[in-house]
């Protein structure tokens, strides 16, 4: 049973971390560049709907599960004396936690402000709401994407060294 857990948890950590990084990367590569091409009201309304739709069990599993599985991997590697794997995976955990911190300190407050703006029926209102949201949200999404990708690379390196 120990071998099953030891084999499963680090692989799960890499898979969940890949999904975690991929989610943020998809926003950087496609969602936000696509929304940048639409008028202000459509962008605001689309992002409000995305913010609502993303709060689902699969997102929760990935967003919470990745750091938890990586933490479990660090503990397993350390307990098994696989110190190089534990260090690489630990660095991956720090990177993932950094992405979570950025999410809760920058992106979520911007999402909440966007949602609180409600429906912007006048063009000037929508433009102001967008201007307060988009540049900062996009910049910090790139940062959390980079941190998540670093986390993925480190977790994969830790797994490969074991």
C-alpha positions as a printed NumPy array, in Angstrom:
array([[  0.   ,   0.   ,   0.   ],
       [  2.858,   2.38 ,   0.802],
       [  4.289,   1.935,  -2.697],
       [  0.89 ,   2.713,  -4.24 ],
       [  0.569,   5.935,  -2.244],
       [  4.191,   6.871,  -2.891],
       [  3.758,   6.281,  -6.61 ],
       [  0.336,   7.907,  -6.887],
       [  0.703,  11.155,  -4.907],
       [  3.695,  12.637,  -6.797],
       [  2.123,  11.771, -10.154],
       [ -1.162,  13.31 ,  -9.018],
       [  0.771,  16.398,  -7.905],
       [  2.337,  16.799, -11.357],
       [ -0.99 ,  16.268, -13.142],
       [ -2.9  ,  18.707, -10.929],
       [ -0.085,  21.257, -11.143],
       [ -0.153,  20.943, -14.924],
       [ -3.887,  21.606, -14.932],
       [ -3.371,  24.521, -12.512],
       [ -0.724,  26.071, -14.793],
       [ -2.754,  25.317, -17.904],
       [ -5.788,  27.12 , -16.548],
       [ -3.852,  30.34 , -16.015],
       [ -1.967,  29.896, -19.282],
       [ -5.238,  29.601, -21.188],
       [ -6.272,  33.   , -19.837],
       [ -2.915,  34.492, -20.857],
       [ -2.867,  32.887, -24.322],
       [ -6.487,  32.991, -25.443],
       [ -9.184,  34.254, -23.091],
       [ -7.827,  37.696, -22.275],
       [ -6.368,  38.381, -25.751],
       [ -9.771,  37.412, -27.165],
       [-11.609,  39.661, -24.751],
       [ -9.18 ,  42.487, -25.54 ],
       [-10.674,  42.504, -29.049],
       [-14.267,  43.14 , -28.002],
       [-15.968,  46.341, -26.961],
       [-15.956,  47.381, -23.318],
       [-19.422,  46.238, -22.318],
       [-18.966,  42.793, -23.906],
       [-15.615,  42.377, -22.151],
       [-17.014,  43.339, -18.745],
       [-20.075,  41.11 , -19.094],
       [-18.051,  38.172, -20.428],
       [-15.539,  38.36 , -17.617],
       [-18.334,  38.605, -15.045],
       [-19.84 ,  35.409, -16.446],
       [-16.445,  33.682, -16.534],
       [-15.884,  34.646, -12.886],
       [-19.189,  33.035, -11.992],
       [-18.744,  29.917, -14.137],
       [-15.249,  29.119, -12.902],
       [-16.435,  28.6  ,  -9.341],
       [-17.206,  24.909,  -9.706],
       [-16.052,  21.608,  -8.182],
       [-13.504,  20.812, -10.893],
       [-11.853,  24.211, -10.467],
       [-11.83 ,  23.729,  -6.692],
       [-10.254,  20.286,  -7.062],
       [ -7.457,  21.662,  -9.24 ],
       [ -6.918,  24.935,  -7.357],
       [ -6.861,  23.354,  -3.895],
       [ -5.743,  19.868,  -4.896],
       [ -2.538,  20.886,  -6.655],
       [ -0.859,  22.544,  -3.652],
       [ -2.152,  19.83 ,  -1.293],
       [ -0.832,  17.025,  -3.528],
       [  2.499,  18.824,  -3.909],
       [  2.76 ,  19.229,  -0.135],
       [  2.011,  15.519,   0.228],
       [  4.747,  14.752,  -2.297],
       [  7.273,  16.853,  -0.392],
       [  6.411,  14.972,   2.809],
       [  6.637,  11.573,   1.102],
       [  9.951,  12.367,  -0.604],
       [ 11.405,  13.7  ,   2.634],
       [ 10.226,  10.679,   4.635],
       [ 11.753,   8.333,   2.06 ],
       [ 15.091,  10.137,   2.186],
       [ 14.712,  11.352,  -1.407],
       [ 16.094,  14.764,  -0.492],
       [ 16.748,  16.033,  -4.025],
       [ 13.168,  15.191,  -4.975],
       [ 11.898,  16.81 ,  -1.787],
       [ 13.85 ,  20.014,  -2.499],
       [ 12.703,  20.289,  -6.129],
       [  9.119,  19.568,  -5.17 ],
       [  9.373,  21.988,  -2.25 ],
       [ 10.456,  24.744,  -4.618],
       [  7.472,  23.794,  -6.77 ],
       [  5.238,  24.164,  -3.732],
       [  6.626,  27.641,  -3.029],
       [  5.939,  28.612,  -6.648],
       [  2.356,  27.28 ,  -6.456],
       [  1.697,  29.035,  -3.166],
       [  3.02 ,  32.239,  -4.762],
       [  0.482,  31.819,  -7.577],
       [ -2.285,  31.307,  -5.006],
       [ -1.19 ,  34.424,  -3.106],
       [ -1.259,  36.483,  -6.313],
       [ -4.699,  35.081,  -7.076],
       [ -6.135,  36.061,  -3.695],
       [ -4.37 ,  39.417,  -3.347],
       [ -4.68 ,  40.745,  -6.898],
       [ -6.926,  38.767,  -9.244],
       [ -9.809,  37.896,  -6.908],
       [-10.2  ,  41.468,  -5.592],
       [-10.276,  42.699,  -9.214],
       [-12.862,  40.02 , -10.048],
       [-14.966,  41.092,  -7.063],
       [-14.772,  44.759,  -8.083],
       [-15.764,  43.832, -11.621],
       [-18.731,  41.826, -10.342],
       [-19.745,  44.647,  -7.981],
       [-19.867,  47.062, -10.92 ],
       [-22.918,  45.196, -12.167],
       [-24.204,  45.721, -15.648],
       [-22.589,  48.713, -17.286],
       [-25.239,  49.918, -19.675],
       [-23.503,  53.15 , -20.682],
       [-20.354,  52.998, -22.78 ],
       [-18.447,  55.347, -20.469],
       [-19.225,  53.244, -17.404],
       [-18.132,  50.033, -19.11 ],
       [-14.915,  51.683, -20.309],
       [-14.097,  52.872, -16.788],
       [-14.851,  49.472, -15.251],
       [-12.691,  47.777, -17.868],
       [ -9.822,  50.224, -17.432],
       [ -9.799,  49.598, -13.681],
       [ -9.807,  45.828, -14.197],
       [ -8.049,  44.634, -17.306],
       [ -4.441,  45.934, -17.294],
       [ -3.65 ,  44.939, -13.71 ],
       [ -5.539,  41.637, -13.867],
       [ -3.809,  40.591, -17.087],
       [ -0.327,  41.582, -15.868],
       [ -0.701,  39.618, -12.647],
       [ -2.274,  36.674, -14.448],
       [  0.966,  36.44 , -16.434],
       [  2.889,  36.434, -13.142],
       [  0.784,  33.678, -11.609],
       [  1.   ,  31.707, -14.855],
       [  4.787,  31.906, -14.745],
       [  4.819,  30.837, -11.097],
       [  2.509,  27.896, -11.832],
       [  4.675,  26.774, -14.762],
       [  7.766,  27.001, -12.548],
       [  5.865,  24.894, -10.001],
       [  5.078,  22.318, -12.665],
       [  8.666,  22.106, -13.881],
       [  9.973,  21.73 , -10.324],
       [  7.424,  19.055,  -9.433],
       [  8.212,  17.14 , -12.618],
       [ 11.939,  17.411, -11.835],
       [ 11.316,  16.125,  -8.32 ],
       [  9.342,  13.183,  -9.648],
       [ 11.951,  12.371, -12.276],
       [ 14.762,  12.324,  -9.709],
       [ 13.055,   9.766,  -7.546]])
